[in-house]
PDB file of C-alpha atoms and ligand atoms in Angstrom:
ATOM      1  CA  MET A 130      11.916 -12.580 -46.615  1.00 48.00           C
ATOM      2  CA  THR A 131      11.130 -11.401 -43.068  1.00 61.00           C
ATOM      3  CA  ALA A 132       8.481  -8.785 -42.377  1.00 75.00           C
ATOM      4  CA  ALA A 133       9.785  -5.351 -41.413  1.00 89.00           C
ATOM      5  CA  GLN A 134      10.279  -4.944 -37.679  1.00 94.00           C
ATOM      6  CA  THR A 135       7.529  -2.970 -35.958  1.00 97.00           C
ATOM      7  CA  GLU A 136       8.368  -0.170 -33.527  1.00 98.00           C
ATOM      8  CA  ASN A 137       6.957  -2.379 -30.730  1.00 97.00           C
ATOM      9  CA  GLN A 138       9.371  -5.165 -31.649  1.00 97.00           C
ATOM     10  CA  ARG A 139      12.329  -2.798 -31.925  1.00 98.00           C
ATOM     11  CA  LEU A 140      11.694  -1.296 -28.480  1.00 98.00           C
ATOM     12  CA  LEU A 141      10.910  -4.657 -26.855  1.00 97.00           C
ATOM     13  CA  ALA A 142      14.263  -5.973 -28.088  1.00 97.00           C
ATOM     14  CA  LEU A 143      15.960  -2.988 -26.435  1.00 98.00           C
ATOM     15  CA  ARG A 144      13.874  -3.598 -23.311  1.00 97.00           C
ATOM     16  CA  GLU A 145      15.213  -7.197 -23.189  1.00 96.00           C
ATOM     17  CA  GLN A 146      18.740  -5.860 -23.460  1.00 98.00           C
ATOM     18  CA  HIS A 147      18.546  -3.037 -20.910  1.00 98.00           C
ATOM     19  CA  VAL A 148      15.851  -3.909 -18.340  1.00 97.00           C
ATOM     20  CA  PRO A 149      16.075  -7.006 -16.095  1.00 97.00           C
ATOM     21  CA  ARG A 150      13.617  -9.862 -16.617  1.00 96.00           C
ATOM     22  CA  GLY A 151      12.477  -9.662 -12.985  1.00 95.00           C
ATOM     23  CA  ILE A 152      10.177  -6.778 -13.889  1.00 94.00           C
ATOM     24  CA  ALA A 153       8.197  -9.004 -16.226  1.00 91.00           C
ATOM     25  CA  THR A 154       5.919  -7.027 -18.565  1.00 91.00           C
ATOM     26  CA  ALA A 155       2.548  -8.735 -19.038  1.00 91.00           C
ATOM     27  CA  HIS A 156       1.703  -7.389 -22.491  1.00 93.00           C
ATOM     28  CA  PRO A 157       4.108  -7.358 -25.458  1.00 94.00           C
ATOM     29  CA  ILE A 158       3.378  -3.756 -26.388  1.00 96.00           C
ATOM     30  CA  VAL A 159       5.100  -0.429 -25.785  1.00 98.00           C
ATOM     31  CA  VAL A 160       2.708   2.373 -24.995  1.00 98.00           C
ATOM     32  CA  SER A 161       3.075   5.777 -26.606  1.00 98.00           C
ATOM     33  CA  HIS A 162       0.278   7.810 -25.000  1.00 98.00           C
ATOM     34  CA  ALA A 163      -3.083   7.469 -23.291  1.00 98.00           C
ATOM     35  CA  GLN A 164      -6.294   9.331 -22.610  1.00 98.00           C
ATOM     36  CA  GLY A 165      -9.190   8.423 -20.317  1.00 98.00           C
ATOM     37  CA  SER A 166      -9.674   4.652 -20.576  1.00 97.00           C
ATOM     38  CA  GLU A 167      -7.731   4.215 -23.810  1.00 98.00           C
ATOM     39  CA  LEU A 168      -4.088   3.882 -24.707  1.00 97.00           C
ATOM     40  CA  TRP A 169      -2.124   3.690 -27.950  1.00 98.00           C
ATOM     41  CA  ASP A 170       0.999   1.690 -28.694  1.00 98.00           C
ATOM     42  CA  VAL A 171       4.029   2.998 -30.546  1.00 98.00           C
ATOM     43  CA  ASP A 172       2.671   1.524 -33.805  1.00 98.00           C
ATOM     44  CA  GLY A 173      -0.532   3.551 -33.434  1.00 98.00           C
ATOM     45  CA  LYS A 174      -2.830   0.690 -32.346  1.00 98.00           C
ATOM     46  CA  ARG A 175      -5.558   1.696 -29.870  1.00 98.00           C
ATOM     47  CA  TYR A 176      -6.387  -0.369 -26.760  1.00 98.00           C
ATOM     48  CA  LEU A 177      -9.051  -0.257 -24.077  1.00 98.00           C
ATOM     49  CA  ASP A 178      -7.149  -0.101 -20.788  1.00 97.00           C
ATOM     50  CA  PHE A 179      -8.822  -2.378 -18.251  1.00 95.00           C
ATOM     51  CA  VAL A 180      -5.856  -2.213 -15.877  1.00 94.00           C
ATOM     52  CA  GLY A 181      -5.326   1.502 -15.256  1.00 95.00           C
ATOM     53  CA  GLY A 182      -1.814   1.052 -13.897  1.00 95.00           C
ATOM     54  CA  ILE A 183      -3.220  -1.615 -11.494  1.00 94.00           C
ATOM     55  CA  GLY A 184      -5.812   0.506  -9.733  1.00 94.00           C
ATOM     56  CA  VAL A 185      -3.811   3.710 -10.017  1.00 96.00           C
ATOM     57  CA  LEU A 186      -6.001   5.556 -12.513  1.00 97.00           C
ATOM     58  CA  ASN A 187      -9.527   5.458 -11.129  1.00 96.00           C
ATOM     59  CA  VAL A 188     -10.230   8.788 -12.883  1.00 96.00           C
ATOM     60  CA  GLY A 189      -8.548   7.624 -16.104  1.00 97.00           C
ATOM     61  CA  HIS A 190      -5.364   8.646 -17.883  1.00 98.00           C
ATOM     62  CA  ASN A 191      -4.484  12.349 -18.015  1.00 96.00           C
ATOM     63  CA  HIS A 192      -7.582  13.602 -16.244  1.00 96.00           C
ATOM     64  CA  PRO A 193      -7.529  17.376 -16.889  1.00 97.00           C
ATOM     65  CA  ARG A 194      -7.744  18.235 -13.178  1.00 96.00           C
ATOM     66  CA  VAL A 195      -4.861  15.904 -12.332  1.00 96.00           C
ATOM     67  CA  VAL A 196      -2.768  17.312 -15.208  1.00 97.00           C
ATOM     68  CA  GLU A 197      -3.550  20.863 -14.108  1.00 97.00           C
ATOM     69  CA  ALA A 198      -2.687  20.131 -10.451  1.00 95.00           C
ATOM     70  CA  VAL A 199       0.654  18.564 -11.429  1.00 95.00           C
ATOM     71  CA  ARG A 200       1.532  21.488 -13.736  1.00 97.00           C
ATOM     72  CA  ARG A 201       0.647  24.024 -11.052  1.00 96.00           C
ATOM     73  CA  GLN A 202       2.630  22.189  -8.368  1.00 94.00           C
ATOM     74  CA  VAL A 203       5.876  21.791 -10.340  1.00 94.00           C
ATOM     75  CA  GLY A 204       5.595  25.444 -11.331  1.00 96.00           C
ATOM     76  CA  GLU A 205       5.405  26.450  -7.658  1.00 95.00           C
ATOM     77  CA  ILE A 206       7.737  23.956  -5.957  1.00 93.00           C
ATOM     78  CA  SER A 207       8.550  20.375  -6.864  1.00 91.00           C
ATOM     79  CA  HIS A 208      10.338  19.281  -3.695  1.00 91.00           C
ATOM     80  CA  ALA A 209      10.960  20.774  -0.287  1.00 91.00           C
ATOM     81  CA  SER A 210      11.032  17.839   2.178  1.00 92.00           C
ATOM     82  CA  PHE A 211       8.316  18.264   4.763  1.00 94.00           C
ATOM     83  CA  GLN A 212      10.926  17.311   7.375  1.00 92.00           C
ATOM     84  CA  VAL A 213      12.732  20.520   6.484  1.00 94.00           C
ATOM     85  CA  VAL A 214       9.917  22.983   5.749  1.00 95.00           C
ATOM     86  CA  ALA A 215       6.152  22.515   5.775  1.00 95.00           C
ATOM     87  CA  TYR A 216       3.995  23.344   2.766  1.00 94.00           C
ATOM     88  CA  ALA A 217       0.271  23.921   2.454  1.00 95.00           C
ATOM     89  CA  SER A 218      -0.581  21.175  -0.059  1.00 94.00           C
ATOM     90  CA  TYR A 219       0.753  18.460   2.309  1.00 96.00           C
ATOM     91  CA  ILE A 220      -1.347  19.818   5.161  1.00 97.00           C
ATOM     92  CA  ASP A 221      -4.377  20.086   2.871  1.00 97.00           C
ATOM     93  CA  VAL A 222      -4.047  16.483   1.618  1.00 97.00           C
ATOM     94  CA  ALA A 223      -3.660  15.258   5.214  1.00 98.00           C
ATOM     95  CA  ALA A 224      -6.733  17.200   6.369  1.00 98.00           C
ATOM     96  CA  ARG A 225      -8.829  15.852   3.493  1.00 98.00           C
ATOM     97  CA  LEU A 226      -7.705  12.249   4.071  1.00 98.00           C
ATOM     98  CA  ASN A 227      -8.481  12.584   7.768  1.00 98.00           C
ATOM     99  CA  ALA A 228     -11.991  13.807   6.994  1.00 98.00           C
ATOM    100  CA  MET A 229     -12.567  11.037   4.422  1.00 97.00           C
ATOM    101  CA  VAL A 230     -11.320   8.181   6.610  1.00 98.00           C
ATOM    102  CA  GLY A 231     -11.917   9.449  10.131  1.00 96.00           C
ATOM    103  CA  GLY A 232     -15.716   9.594  10.098  1.00 87.00           C
ATOM    104  CA  GLY A 233     -15.754  12.581  12.449  1.00 92.00           C
ATOM    105  CA  GLU A 234     -13.094  11.203  14.835  1.00 96.00           C
ATOM    106  CA  ALA A 235      -9.612  12.736  15.260  1.00 98.00           C
ATOM    107  CA  TYR A 236      -7.329  11.237  12.603  1.00 98.00           C
ATOM    108  CA  LYS A 237      -3.886  12.265  11.327  1.00 98.00           C
ATOM    109  CA  SER A 238      -2.016  11.467   8.112  1.00 98.00           C
ATOM    110  CA  VAL A 239       1.600  11.069   7.089  1.00 98.00           C
ATOM    111  CA  LEU A 240       2.620  10.924   3.410  1.00 98.00           C
ATOM    112  CA  PHE A 241       5.129   8.755   1.575  1.00 97.00           C
ATOM    113  CA  THR A 242       5.814   7.801  -2.031  1.00 97.00           C
ATOM    114  CA  SER A 243       4.962   4.138  -2.649  1.00 98.00           C
ATOM    115  CA  GLY A 244       2.342   1.752  -1.335  1.00 98.00           C
ATOM    116  CA  ALA A 245       4.957  -0.548   0.159  1.00 98.00           C
ATOM    117  CA  GLU A 246       6.438   2.394   2.029  1.00 98.00           C
ATOM    118  CA  ALA A 247       3.017   3.226   3.471  1.00 98.00           C
ATOM    119  CA  VAL A 248       2.516  -0.391   4.583  1.00 98.00           C
ATOM    120  CA  GLU A 249       5.972  -0.563   6.194  1.00 98.00           C
ATOM    121  CA  ASN A 250       5.351   2.660   8.070  1.00 98.00           C
ATOM    122  CA  ALA A 251       1.902   1.545   9.205  1.00 98.00           C
ATOM    123  CA  ILE A 252       3.618  -1.448  10.823  1.00 98.00           C
ATOM    124  CA  LYS A 253       6.201   0.829  12.466  1.00 98.00           C
ATOM    125  CA  ILE A 254       3.418   3.059  13.815  1.00 98.00           C
ATOM    126  CA  ALA A 255       1.442   0.073  15.161  1.00 98.00           C
ATOM    127  CA  ARG A 256       4.523  -1.405  16.822  1.00 98.00           C
ATOM    128  CA  GLY A 257       5.497   1.981  18.232  1.00 98.00           C
ATOM    129  CA  TYR A 258       2.019   2.442  19.679  1.00 98.00           C
ATOM    130  CA  THR A 259       1.522  -1.027  21.141  1.00 98.00           C
ATOM    131  CA  ASN A 260       5.111  -1.886  22.007  1.00 98.00           C
ATOM    132  CA  ARG A 261       4.379  -5.367  20.630  1.00 98.00           C
ATOM    133  CA  PRO A 262       6.299  -7.223  17.902  1.00 98.00           C
ATOM    134  CA  ALA A 263       3.897  -9.470  15.987  1.00 98.00           C
ATOM    135  CA  VAL A 264       1.854  -8.698  12.887  1.00 99.00           C
ATOM    136  CA  ILE A 265      -0.817 -10.875  11.323  1.00 99.00           C
ATOM    137  CA  SER A 266      -1.576 -10.568   7.623  1.00 98.00           C
ATOM    138  CA  PHE A 267      -3.539 -12.902   5.351  1.00 98.00           C
ATOM    139  CA  ARG A 268      -2.792 -15.694   2.906  1.00 98.00           C
ATOM    140  CA  GLY A 269      -3.347 -14.411  -0.608  1.00 98.00           C
ATOM    141  CA  GLY A 270      -2.817 -10.802   0.477  1.00 98.00           C
ATOM    142  CA  PHE A 271      -0.433  -8.473  -1.341  1.00 98.00           C
ATOM    143  CA  HIS A 272       1.346  -5.646   0.452  1.00 98.00           C
ATOM    144  CA  GLY A 273       4.320  -4.660  -1.720  1.00 98.00           C
ATOM    145  CA  ARG A 274       7.741  -5.711  -2.893  1.00 97.00           C
ATOM    146  CA  THR A 275      10.083  -4.377  -0.237  1.00 98.00           C
ATOM    147  CA  LEU A 276      11.488  -6.989   2.139  1.00 98.00           C
ATOM    148  CA  LEU A 277       8.819  -6.385   4.797  1.00 98.00           C
ATOM    149  CA  GLY A 278       6.208  -5.958   2.039  1.00 98.00           C
ATOM    150  CA  VAL A 279       6.876  -9.405   0.549  1.00 98.00           C
ATOM    151  CA  THR A 280       7.022 -10.911   4.029  1.00 98.00           C
ATOM    152  CA  LEU A 281       3.556  -9.549   4.809  1.00 98.00           C
ATOM    153  CA  THR A 282       2.366 -10.713   1.387  1.00 98.00           C
ATOM    154  CA  GLY A 283       0.618 -14.047   1.689  1.00 98.00           C
ATOM    155  CA  MET A 284       1.897 -15.592  -1.541  1.00 97.00           C
ATOM    156  CA  SER A 285       5.308 -17.210  -1.766  1.00 95.00           C
ATOM    157  CA  GLN A 286       5.900 -17.161  -5.514  1.00 91.00           C
ATOM    158  CA  PRO A 287       6.896 -15.184  -7.448  1.00 94.00           C
ATOM    159  CA  TYR A 288       7.285 -12.571  -4.713  1.00 96.00           C
ATOM    160  CA  LYS A 289       9.541 -14.234  -2.118  1.00 96.00           C
ATOM    161  CA  GLN A 290      11.756 -16.405  -4.399  1.00 96.00           C
ATOM    162  CA  ASN A 291      15.124 -16.808  -2.644  1.00 96.00           C
ATOM    163  CA  PHE A 292      15.113 -13.304  -1.123  1.00 97.00           C
ATOM    164  CA  GLY A 293      15.147 -14.367   2.531  1.00 96.00           C
ATOM    165  CA  PRO A 294      15.851 -14.345   5.371  1.00 98.00           C
ATOM    166  CA  PHE A 295      12.648 -12.426   5.976  1.00 98.00           C
ATOM    167  CA  PRO A 296      11.739 -10.171   8.923  1.00 98.00           C
ATOM    168  CA  ALA A 297      10.533 -12.044  11.991  1.00 98.00           C
ATOM    169  CA  GLU A 298       7.201 -12.024  13.827  1.00 98.00           C
ATOM    170  CA  ILE A 299       4.971 -11.980  10.735  1.00 98.00           C
ATOM    171  CA  TYR A 300       2.127 -14.540  10.817  1.00 98.00           C
ATOM    172  CA  HIS A 301      -0.364 -15.403   8.103  1.00 98.00           C
ATOM    173  CA  ALA A 302      -4.022 -16.162   8.726  1.00 98.00           C
ATOM    174  CA  THR A 303      -6.645 -17.517   6.347  1.00 98.00           C
ATOM    175  CA  TYR A 304      -8.695 -15.051   4.289  1.00 98.00           C
ATOM    176  CA  PRO A 305     -12.326 -16.093   3.860  1.00 98.00           C
ATOM    177  CA  ASN A 306     -13.139 -17.441   0.406  1.00 97.00           C
ATOM    178  CA  GLU A 307     -16.710 -18.684  -0.055  1.00 91.00           C
ATOM    179  CA  TYR A 308     -15.850 -19.886  -3.564  1.00 92.00           C
ATOM    180  CA  ARG A 309     -13.247 -22.263  -2.113  1.00 94.00           C
ATOM    181  CA  GLY A 310     -15.476 -23.232   0.786  1.00 96.00           C
ATOM    182  CA  VAL A 311     -13.865 -21.036   3.475  1.00 97.00           C
ATOM    183  CA  SER A 312     -16.589 -19.110   5.313  1.00 97.00           C
ATOM    184  CA  SER A 313     -16.047 -16.130   7.617  1.00 98.00           C
ATOM    185  CA  ASP A 314     -16.621 -18.446  10.586  1.00 98.00           C
ATOM    186  CA  ASP A 315     -13.970 -20.883   9.308  1.00 98.00           C
ATOM    187  CA  ALA A 316     -11.468 -18.044   8.872  1.00 98.00           C
ATOM    188  CA  LEU A 317     -12.240 -16.664  12.348  1.00 98.00           C
ATOM    189  CA  ALA A 318     -11.832 -20.107  13.910  1.00 98.00           C
ATOM    190  CA  GLU A 319      -8.407 -20.334  12.206  1.00 98.00           C
ATOM    191  CA  LEU A 320      -7.435 -16.917  13.521  1.00 98.00           C
ATOM    192  CA  ASP A 321      -8.338 -17.993  17.055  1.00 98.00           C
ATOM    193  CA  HIS A 322      -6.336 -21.165  16.472  1.00 98.00           C
ATOM    194  CA  LEU A 323      -3.344 -19.020  15.405  1.00 98.00           C
ATOM    195  CA  PHE A 324      -3.722 -17.023  18.627  1.00 98.00           C
ATOM    196  CA  ALA A 325      -3.762 -20.276  20.599  1.00 98.00           C
ATOM    197  CA  THR A 326      -0.882 -22.033  18.853  1.00 98.00           C
ATOM    198  CA  ASP A 327       1.505 -19.474  17.324  1.00 98.00           C
ATOM    199  CA  VAL A 328       1.177 -16.012  18.775  1.00 98.00           C
ATOM    200  CA  ALA A 329      -0.809 -14.852  21.793  1.00 98.00           C
ATOM    201  CA  PRO A 330      -3.044 -11.869  20.982  1.00 98.00           C
ATOM    202  CA  ASP A 331      -1.323  -9.691  23.583  1.00 98.00           C
ATOM    203  CA  ARG A 332       1.904  -9.962  21.523  1.00 98.00           C
ATOM    204  CA  VAL A 333       0.186  -8.821  18.335  1.00 98.00           C
ATOM    205  CA  ALA A 334       0.732  -5.196  17.320  1.00 98.00           C
ATOM    206  CA  ALA A 335      -1.432  -5.229  14.201  1.00 99.00           C
ATOM    207  CA  ILE A 336      -3.729  -7.162  11.948  1.00 99.00           C
ATOM    208  CA  LEU A 337      -3.272  -6.045   8.333  1.00 99.00           C
ATOM    209  CA  ILE A 338      -5.945  -6.829   5.745  1.00 99.00           C
ATOM    210  CA  GLU A 339      -7.115  -5.751   2.292  1.00 98.00           C
ATOM    211  CA  PRO A 340     -10.911  -5.254   2.246  1.00 98.00           C
ATOM    212  CA  VAL A 341     -10.714  -6.768  -1.236  1.00 98.00           C
ATOM    213  CA  GLN A 342      -7.674  -8.856  -2.070  1.00 98.00           C
ATOM    214  CA  GLY A 343      -6.446  -7.470  -5.389  1.00 96.00           C
ATOM    215  CA  ASP A 344      -3.461  -9.488  -6.565  1.00 95.00           C
ATOM    216  CA  GLY A 345      -4.864 -12.406  -4.563  1.00 94.00           C
ATOM    217  CA  GLY A 346      -7.733 -12.775  -7.046  1.00 94.00           C
ATOM    218  CA  PHE A 347     -10.237  -9.942  -6.394  1.00 95.00           C
ATOM    219  CA  LEU A 348     -11.660 -11.573  -3.321  1.00 97.00           C
ATOM    220  CA  ARG A 349     -13.901  -9.532  -1.064  1.00 97.00           C
ATOM    221  CA  ALA A 350     -13.727  -9.969   2.711  1.00 98.00           C
ATOM    222  CA  PRO A 351     -17.316 -10.453   3.923  1.00 98.00           C
ATOM    223  CA  ASP A 352     -18.626  -7.548   6.032  1.00 98.00           C
ATOM    224  CA  ALA A 353     -19.212  -9.944   8.939  1.00 98.00           C
ATOM    225  CA  PHE A 354     -15.543 -10.956   8.844  1.00 98.00           C
ATOM    226  CA  LEU A 355     -14.281  -7.365   8.931  1.00 98.00           C
ATOM    227  CA  ARG A 356     -16.682  -6.600  11.800  1.00 98.00           C
ATOM    228  CA  ALA A 357     -15.441  -9.643  13.722  1.00 98.00           C
ATOM    229  CA  LEU A 358     -11.817  -8.572  13.138  1.00 98.00           C
ATOM    230  CA  ARG A 359     -12.709  -5.104  14.448  1.00 98.00           C
ATOM    231  CA  GLU A 360     -14.153  -6.699  17.595  1.00 98.00           C
ATOM    232  CA  ARG A 361     -11.142  -8.945  18.171  1.00 98.00           C
ATOM    233  CA  CYS A 362      -8.712  -6.053  17.649  1.00 98.00           C
ATOM    234  CA  THR A 363     -10.614  -3.876  20.124  1.00 98.00           C
ATOM    235  CA  GLN A 364     -10.793  -6.744  22.623  1.00 98.00           C
ATOM    236  CA  HIS A 365      -7.044  -7.466  22.492  1.00 98.00           C
ATOM    237  CA  GLY A 366      -5.676  -3.937  21.926  1.00 98.00           C
ATOM    238  CA  ILE A 367      -4.493  -4.827  18.403  1.00 99.00           C
ATOM    239  CA  VAL A 368      -4.216  -2.085  15.770  1.00 99.00           C
ATOM    240  CA  LEU A 369      -6.495  -2.882  12.808  1.00 99.00           C
ATOM    241  CA  ILE A 370      -4.842  -1.769   9.552  1.00 99.00           C
ATOM    242  CA  LEU A 371      -6.886  -1.696   6.361  1.00 98.00           C
ATOM    243  CA  ASP A 372      -4.735  -1.769   3.233  1.00 98.00           C
ATOM    244  CA  GLU A 373      -6.833   0.329   0.833  1.00 98.00           C
ATOM    245  CA  ILE A 374      -3.994   0.893  -1.624  1.00 98.00           C
ATOM    246  CA  GLN A 375      -5.757  -0.988  -4.416  1.00 98.00           C
ATOM    247  CA  ALA A 376      -9.390  -1.052  -3.204  1.00 98.00           C
ATOM    248  CA  GLY A 377      -9.561   2.617  -2.186  1.00 98.00           C
ATOM    249  CA  PHE A 378     -10.796   5.738  -3.916  1.00 97.00           C
ATOM    250  CA  GLY A 379     -14.052   4.458  -5.300  1.00 96.00           C
ATOM    251  CA  ARG A 380     -13.120   1.075  -6.728  1.00 96.00           C
ATOM    252  CA  THR A 381     -15.688  -0.788  -4.599  1.00 97.00           C
ATOM    253  CA  GLY A 382     -18.521   1.714  -5.049  1.00 96.00           C
ATOM    254  CA  LYS A 383     -17.716   3.531  -1.808  1.00 98.00           C
ATOM    255  CA  LEU A 384     -14.710   5.735  -1.232  1.00 98.00           C
ATOM    256  CA  PHE A 385     -13.012   2.975   0.803  1.00 98.00           C
ATOM    257  CA  GLY A 386     -13.649  -0.755   0.907  1.00 98.00           C
ATOM    258  CA  PHE A 387     -13.967  -0.893   4.692  1.00 98.00           C
ATOM    259  CA  GLN A 388     -16.953   1.471   4.564  1.00 98.00           C
ATOM    260  CA  HIS A 389     -19.190  -1.361   3.283  1.00 98.00           C
ATOM    261  CA  ALA A 390     -18.733  -3.151   6.610  1.00 98.00           C
ATOM    262  CA  GLY A 391     -19.481  -0.044   8.659  1.00 97.00           C
ATOM    263  CA  ILE A 392     -16.297  -0.438  10.699  1.00 98.00           C
ATOM    264  CA  GLN A 393     -13.769   2.188  11.743  1.00 98.00           C
ATOM    265  CA  PRO A 394     -10.154   1.051  11.162  1.00 98.00           C
ATOM    266  CA  ASP A 395      -7.288   2.278  13.344  1.00 98.00           C
ATOM    267  CA  LEU A 396      -4.908   2.820  10.425  1.00 98.00           C
ATOM    268  CA  VAL A 397      -5.506   2.903   6.673  1.00 98.00           C
ATOM    269  CA  THR A 398      -2.823   2.717   3.981  1.00 99.00           C
ATOM    270  CA  VAL A 399      -3.509   4.672   0.788  1.00 98.00           C
ATOM    271  CA  ALA A 400      -1.602   5.092  -2.494  1.00 98.00           C
ATOM    272  CA  LYS A 401      -2.287   4.437  -6.195  1.00 98.00           C
ATOM    273  CA  SER A 402      -5.452   6.421  -7.124  1.00 97.00           C
ATOM    274  CA  LEU A 403      -4.776   8.859  -4.279  1.00 97.00           C
ATOM    275  CA  ALA A 404      -2.713  10.828  -6.809  1.00 96.00           C
ATOM    276  CA  GLY A 405      -3.781   9.415 -10.181  1.00 93.00           C
ATOM    277  CA  GLY A 406      -0.334   8.252 -11.266  1.00 90.00           C
ATOM    278  CA  MET A 407       1.918  10.505  -9.215  1.00 94.00           C
ATOM    279  CA  PRO A 408       4.014   8.650  -6.621  1.00 96.00           C
ATOM    280  CA  LEU A 409       2.153   9.508  -3.434  1.00 97.00           C
ATOM    281  CA  SER A 410       1.069   7.263  -0.577  1.00 98.00           C
ATOM    282  CA  GLY A 411       0.105   7.701   3.025  1.00 98.00           C
ATOM    283  CA  VAL A 412      -0.977   6.298   6.347  1.00 98.00           C
ATOM    284  CA  VAL A 413      -4.171   7.728   7.806  1.00 98.00           C
ATOM    285  CA  GLY A 414      -5.027   6.826  11.379  1.00 98.00           C
ATOM    286  CA  ARG A 415      -6.386   7.595  14.782  1.00 98.00           C
ATOM    287  CA  ALA A 416      -4.487  10.636  16.061  1.00 98.00           C
ATOM    288  CA  GLU A 417      -3.452   8.911  19.278  1.00 98.00           C
ATOM    289  CA  ILE A 418      -1.849   6.019  17.373  1.00 98.00           C
ATOM    290  CA  MET A 419      -0.322   8.230  14.666  1.00 98.00           C
ATOM    291  CA  ASP A 420       1.381  10.329  17.324  1.00 97.00           C
ATOM    292  CA  ALA A 421       3.098   7.311  18.912  1.00 97.00           C
ATOM    293  CA  PRO A 422       6.325   7.628  16.862  1.00 95.00           C
ATOM    294  CA  THR A 423       8.307  10.472  18.365  1.00 92.00           C
ATOM    295  CA  PRO A 424       9.791  13.362  16.318  1.00 90.00           C
ATOM    296  CA  GLY A 425      12.557  12.050  14.114  1.00 85.00           C
ATOM    297  CA  ALA A 426      10.789   8.781  13.247  1.00 86.00           C
ATOM    298  CA  TRP A 427      10.652  10.062   9.689  1.00 80.00           C
ATOM    299  CA  VAL A 428      13.947  11.991   9.818  1.00 69.00           C
ATOM    300  CA  ALA A 429      14.082  15.385  11.437  1.00 60.00           C
ATOM    301  CA  PRO A 430      16.937  17.740  10.582  1.00 54.00           C
ATOM    302  CA  THR A 431      17.494  18.238  14.295  1.00 56.00           C
ATOM    303  CA  ALA A 432      18.504  14.575  14.540  1.00 52.00           C
ATOM    304  CA  VAL A 433      21.495  15.415  12.356  1.00 52.00           C
ATOM    305  CA  THR A 434      22.502  18.534  14.224  1.00 54.00           C
ATOM    306  CA  ARG A 435      22.025  16.837  17.591  1.00 56.00           C
ATOM    307  CA  TRP A 436      24.287  13.947  16.650  1.00 55.00           C
ATOM    308  CA  ARG A 437      27.739  14.580  18.086  1.00 60.00           C
ATOM    309  CA  VAL A 438      30.931  13.209  16.530  1.00 60.00           C
ATOM    310  CA  PRO A 439      32.616  10.985  19.130  1.00 63.00           C
ATOM    311  CA  GLN A 440      35.889  12.419  20.476  1.00 67.00           C
ATOM    312  CA  ARG A 441      38.010   9.621  19.010  1.00 68.00           C
ATOM    313  CA  TRP A 442      36.800  10.399  15.408  1.00 62.00           C
ATOM    314  CA  ARG A 443      37.671  14.089  15.503  1.00 55.00           C
TER     315      ARG A 443
HETATM  316  C1  PLP B 681      -3.057  -3.814  -1.601  1.00 66.12           C
HETATM  317  C2  PLP B 681      -1.699  -3.338  -1.991  1.00 66.12           C
HETATM  318  N1  PLP B 681      -0.844  -2.972  -1.023  1.00 66.12           N
HETATM  319  C3  PLP B 681       0.393  -2.516  -1.315  1.00 66.12           C
HETATM  320  C4  PLP B 681       0.826  -2.414  -2.625  1.00 66.12           C
HETATM  321  C5  PLP B 681       2.217  -1.912  -2.915  1.00 66.12           C
HETATM  322  O1  PLP B 681       2.148  -0.668  -3.544  1.00 66.12           O
HETATM  323  P1  PLP B 681       3.410  -0.116  -4.372  1.00 66.12           P
HETATM  324  O2  PLP B 681       3.516  -0.974  -5.599  1.00 66.12           O
HETATM  325  O3  PLP B 681       3.046   1.316  -4.674  1.00 66.12           O
HETATM  326  O4  PLP B 681       4.598  -0.227  -3.482  1.00 66.12           O
HETATM  327  C6  PLP B 681      -0.035  -2.790  -3.671  1.00 66.12           C
HETATM  328  C7  PLP B 681       0.410  -2.709  -5.070  1.00 66.12           C
HETATM  329  O5  PLP B 681      -0.158  -3.286  -5.972  1.00 66.12           O
HETATM  330  C8  PLP B 681      -1.330  -3.258  -3.340  1.00 66.12           C
HETATM  331  O6  PLP B 681      -2.188  -3.637  -4.300  1.00 66.12           O
END
């Protein structure tokens, strides 16, 4: 006699049937609801949630202020497209991000939906500003699952599989790892070696780094390393991008991971706990750099009306 099927088992069988295996689910449970730091599966079992949607829920599940903000927003307007008409909450979020990241300097923000989208656009902004092609990211880093995102990611499997060819001009440098015997000085020497052998610094648009590698094993970049990167970027006119998508919004004890090192990044990517589970991301950066892409970089309606149908198609 076989034991009766649980609701978890029933739904997981359907999940096998209808959802591809590529989105592998780590835990064999189906969640029914959650509150704060706890969640319950469909059979009523309670769990302590140590993952929080992978750094998405720094204020916990269903925080009353988040729930209230979402309810209010969908009651007012759920979608307008900022490219079509502006709305106050976008401007407010941008102003608050600029104040949080900018440290008194002039910063601007642009909003997107996913972390990978923020990273991709940070690269576009840096290239647009510097007019240079190359980007350096770090081995062990994670920057998303889009094609450019996995290319910037410094781990081949399972992210890159057989998905290539990958975008060009992406180089990987070594992230310091005291535990594995790689000091900040070793990592800096390797970066200089990369400049000497693979890509000259005056061809590099951006250096992209997580202040704490998340998927790479919760590895913290030493303050001295981030300060040295800041110096090299300033020296060579390279845009320093801090990927704070996972480390940001209080996870390191300060609002942003880079703040421990006392440096000022040129661009910062934010997502995840920015909106406590709602799909919102952004790039926050020095106003001068953020204004490099010209109007239409993120689709302006005028681009459509300005486009003329060639005579031969009419
Ligand atoms: C540091 C970092 N950058 C980028 C991303 C990609 O974010 P998303 O999954 O929202 O595209 C992640 C996601 O885990 C991340 O941890």
